[in-house]
Amino acid sequence: MILESFPVGVLGCNCTLLGDEAAGEALVIDPGDEVGRIARRLSELGLRLKQILITHAHIDHVGGALKLKRLTGAPILMNQADLPLLRMMDQQAAWLGTEAPEVEPPDESLADGLVVGLGAYPAQVLHTPGHSAGSVCLYFKPLDLLIAGDTLFAGSIGRTDLPGGSYAQLMESIRTRLLPLPDQTRVISGHGPETTIGRERVANQFLRELH
Ligand SMILES: [Zn+2]
């Protein structure tokens, strides 16, 4: 198994590459920027990209998706509740003072319960609205791994003041979808360092009110 996570773009969105050497396949989650570097890494590893998975449609997570799709032919999957955010890409770019990337609607919606990923490494889609209406987490149960997007961070939670955000929904998503996961679940968040569900359960002060 190949699992690499590295920050891309000015906001340092953690882009994750998961590969299965035996099958020669990979998936990429949140190629927000630096698509050339991501594509180069895939070819260095000799992996064919099967899916581009988007945790939510903020520019720093989805910005490079269409470029990567055009380079590799891989489909883009994103929850459809974030389509309004995708249509606001010019506005999102203006918030950052950058140029808007070209975007297109996803090839398929990351609907709750859908199983995506690679044959050897399947992931269940957990719809976790709150940071945005279409935010999802990807739970690779056989790997004890959660890709959390901007829903949960080490010691923090996602902001809820952007369009489609809701603090009440975010807390409900974390309570009902993430905290039931086993303590040993490794969490790769959308920004910053890795953590585990167990560590956040005891040490994340934003989650105190959920106990
Ligand atoms: Zn975000």
mmCIF file of N, CA and C in Angstrom, residues 55-100:
data_model
loop_
_atom_site.group_PDB
_atom_site.id
_atom_site.type_symbol
_atom_site.label_atom_id
_atom_site.label_comp_id
_atom_site.label_asym_id
_atom_site.label_seq_id
_atom_site.Cartn_x
_atom_site.Cartn_y
_atom_site.Cartn_z
ATOM 1 N N THR A 55 -13.571 16.085 -0.756
ATOM 2 C CA THR A 55 -14.294 16.101 0.532
ATOM 3 C C THR A 55 -15.314 17.230 0.596
ATOM 4 N N HIS A 56 -15.027 18.334 -0.105
ATOM 5 C CA HIS A 56 -15.993 19.436 -0.190
ATOM 6 C C HIS A 56 -15.492 20.443 -1.221
ATOM 7 N N ALA A 57 -16.410 21.329 -1.644
ATOM 8 C CA ALA A 57 -16.119 22.153 -2.825
ATOM 9 C C ALA A 57 -15.500 23.506 -2.522
ATOM 10 N N HIS A 58 -14.706 23.592 -1.450
ATOM 11 C CA HIS A 58 -13.932 24.822 -1.265
ATOM 12 C C HIS A 58 -12.743 24.802 -2.214
ATOM 13 N N ILE A 59 -12.388 25.987 -2.680
ATOM 14 C CA ILE A 59 -11.388 26.139 -3.739
ATOM 15 C C ILE A 59 -10.065 25.443 -3.413
ATOM 16 N N ASP A 60 -9.668 25.486 -2.139
ATOM 17 C CA ASP A 60 -8.365 24.894 -1.787
ATOM 18 C C ASP A 60 -8.390 23.368 -1.819
ATOM 19 N N HIS A 61 -9.584 22.759 -1.896
ATOM 20 C CA HIS A 61 -9.698 21.297 -1.953
ATOM 21 C C HIS A 61 -10.026 20.798 -3.359
ATOM 22 N N VAL A 62 -10.787 21.602 -4.100
ATOM 23 C CA VAL A 62 -11.295 21.126 -5.401
ATOM 24 C C VAL A 62 -10.603 21.821 -6.585
ATOM 25 N N GLY A 63 -9.801 22.845 -6.283
ATOM 26 C CA GLY A 63 -9.269 23.712 -7.338
ATOM 27 C C GLY A 63 -8.536 23.024 -8.479
ATOM 28 N N GLY A 64 -7.841 21.919 -8.189
ATOM 29 C CA GLY A 64 -7.067 21.258 -9.244
ATOM 30 C C GLY A 64 -7.742 20.040 -9.842
ATOM 31 N N ALA A 65 -8.967 19.756 -9.396
ATOM 32 C CA ALA A 65 -9.610 18.479 -9.762
ATOM 33 C C ALA A 65 -9.800 18.322 -11.271
ATOM 34 N N LEU A 66 -10.310 19.375 -11.915
ATOM 35 C CA LEU A 66 -10.606 19.239 -13.344
ATOM 36 C C LEU A 66 -9.314 19.084 -14.158
ATOM 37 N N LYS A 67 -8.277 19.813 -13.748
ATOM 38 C CA LYS A 67 -6.976 19.699 -14.411
ATOM 39 C C LYS A 67 -6.444 18.262 -14.287
ATOM 40 N N LEU A 68 -6.582 17.702 -13.098
ATOM 41 C CA LEU A 68 -6.104 16.336 -12.873
ATOM 42 C C LEU A 68 -6.938 15.331 -13.670
ATOM 43 N N LYS A 69 -8.230 15.603 -13.761
ATOM 44 C CA LYS A 69 -9.106 14.736 -14.560
ATOM 45 C C LYS A 69 -8.677 14.761 -16.028
ATOM 46 N N ARG A 70 -8.379 15.951 -16.517
ATOM 47 C CA ARG A 70 -7.988 16.067 -17.924
ATOM 48 C C ARG A 70 -6.653 15.379 -18.196
ATOM 49 N N LEU A 71 -5.772 15.384 -17.207
ATOM 50 C CA LEU A 71 -4.464 14.735 -17.381
ATOM 51 C C LEU A 71 -4.559 13.213 -17.317
ATOM 52 N N THR A 72 -5.519 12.712 -16.540
ATOM 53 C CA THR A 72 -5.525 11.276 -16.236
ATOM 54 C C THR A 72 -6.768 10.538 -16.732
ATOM 55 N N GLY A 73 -7.828 11.279 -16.997
ATOM 56 C CA GLY A 73 -9.080 10.629 -17.402
ATOM 57 C C GLY A 73 -9.900 10.095 -16.237
ATOM 58 N N ALA A 74 -9.423 10.287 -15.013
ATOM 59 C CA ALA A 74 -10.154 9.758 -13.851
ATOM 60 C C ALA A 74 -11.394 10.605 -13.557
ATOM 61 N N PRO A 75 -12.476 9.971 -13.129
ATOM 62 C CA PRO A 75 -13.700 10.719 -12.799
ATOM 63 C C PRO A 75 -13.568 11.467 -11.470
ATOM 64 N N ILE A 76 -14.336 12.542 -11.352
ATOM 65 C CA ILE A 76 -14.386 13.334 -10.115
ATOM 66 C C ILE A 76 -15.658 12.976 -9.359
ATOM 67 N N LEU A 77 -15.506 12.681 -8.069
ATOM 68 C CA LEU A 77 -16.666 12.382 -7.225
ATOM 69 C C LEU A 77 -16.732 13.385 -6.082
ATOM 70 N N MET A 78 -17.923 13.958 -5.900
ATOM 71 C CA MET A 78 -18.125 14.989 -4.879
ATOM 72 C C MET A 78 -19.595 14.990 -4.501
ATOM 73 N N ASN A 79 -19.907 15.270 -3.252
ATOM 74 C CA ASN A 79 -21.314 15.277 -2.843
ATOM 75 C C ASN A 79 -22.078 16.410 -3.531
ATOM 76 N N GLN A 80 -23.264 16.086 -4.028
ATOM 77 C CA GLN A 80 -23.994 17.057 -4.839
ATOM 78 C C GLN A 80 -24.509 18.259 -4.048
ATOM 79 N N ALA A 81 -24.579 18.131 -2.728
ATOM 80 C CA ALA A 81 -25.037 19.272 -1.932
ATOM 81 C C ALA A 81 -24.042 20.434 -1.965
ATOM 82 N N ASP A 82 -22.829 20.184 -2.470
ATOM 83 C CA ASP A 82 -21.848 21.262 -2.612
ATOM 84 C C ASP A 82 -21.833 21.873 -4.010
ATOM 85 N N LEU A 83 -22.782 21.505 -4.867
ATOM 86 C CA LEU A 83 -22.823 22.099 -6.210
ATOM 87 C C LEU A 83 -22.955 23.624 -6.169
ATOM 88 N N PRO A 84 -23.759 24.190 -5.247
ATOM 89 C CA PRO A 84 -23.824 25.664 -5.179
ATOM 90 C C PRO A 84 -22.453 26.290 -4.904
ATOM 91 N N LEU A 85 -21.653 25.648 -4.050
ATOM 92 C CA LEU A 85 -20.304 26.170 -3.763
ATOM 93 C C LEU A 85 -19.416 26.091 -5.002
ATOM 94 N N LEU A 86 -19.578 25.016 -5.755
ATOM 95 C CA LEU A 86 -18.780 24.848 -6.973
ATOM 96 C C LEU A 86 -19.102 25.968 -7.970
ATOM 97 N N ARG A 87 -20.383 26.336 -7.995
ATOM 98 C CA ARG A 87 -20.804 27.408 -8.907
ATOM 99 C C ARG A 87 -20.325 28.783 -8.437
ATOM 100 N N MET A 88 -19.870 28.857 -7.184
ATOM 101 C CA MET A 88 -19.373 30.133 -6.636
ATOM 102 C C MET A 88 -17.857 30.245 -6.741
ATOM 103 N N MET A 89 -17.242 29.525 -7.674
ATOM 104 C CA MET A 89 -15.777 29.465 -7.694
ATOM 105 C C MET A 89 -15.139 30.833 -7.905
ATOM 106 N N ASP A 90 -15.779 31.694 -8.706
ATOM 107 C CA ASP A 90 -15.230 33.040 -8.912
ATOM 108 C C ASP A 90 -15.175 33.795 -7.586
ATOM 109 N N GLN A 91 -16.265 33.682 -6.832
ATOM 110 C CA GLN A 91 -16.348 34.349 -5.525
ATOM 111 C C GLN A 91 -15.331 33.761 -4.543
ATOM 112 N N GLN A 92 -15.207 32.443 -4.557
ATOM 113 C CA GLN A 92 -14.220 31.804 -3.670
ATOM 114 C C GLN A 92 -12.803 32.264 -4.013
ATOM 115 N N ALA A 93 -12.525 32.391 -5.299
ATOM 116 C CA ALA A 93 -11.201 32.840 -5.731
ATOM 117 C C ALA A 93 -10.964 34.276 -5.277
ATOM 118 N N ALA A 94 -12.023 35.091 -5.335
ATOM 119 C CA ALA A 94 -11.906 36.488 -4.917
ATOM 120 C C ALA A 94 -11.585 36.587 -3.420
ATOM 121 N N TRP A 95 -12.181 35.670 -2.599
ATOM 122 C CA TRP A 95 -11.863 35.671 -1.164
ATOM 123 C C TRP A 95 -10.362 35.509 -0.958
ATOM 124 N N LEU A 96 -9.758 34.674 -1.803
ATOM 125 C CA LEU A 96 -8.329 34.372 -1.647
ATOM 126 C C LEU A 96 -7.447 35.318 -2.445
ATOM 127 N N GLY A 97 -8.068 36.106 -3.317
ATOM 128 C CA GLY A 97 -7.291 36.983 -4.178
ATOM 129 C C GLY A 97 -6.522 36.216 -5.242
ATOM 130 N N THR A 98 -7.072 35.083 -5.667
ATOM 131 C CA THR A 98 -6.426 34.305 -6.729
ATOM 132 C C THR A 98 -7.363 34.217 -7.930
ATOM 133 N N GLU A 99 -6.856 33.597 -8.981
ATOM 134 C CA GLU A 99 -7.655 33.412 -10.183
ATOM 135 C C GLU A 99 -8.519 32.155 -9.996
ATOM 136 N N ALA A 100 -9.749 32.196 -10.482
ATOM 137 C CA ALA A 100 -10.633 31.039 -10.312
ATOM 138 C C ALA A 100 -10.197 29.899 -11.232
#
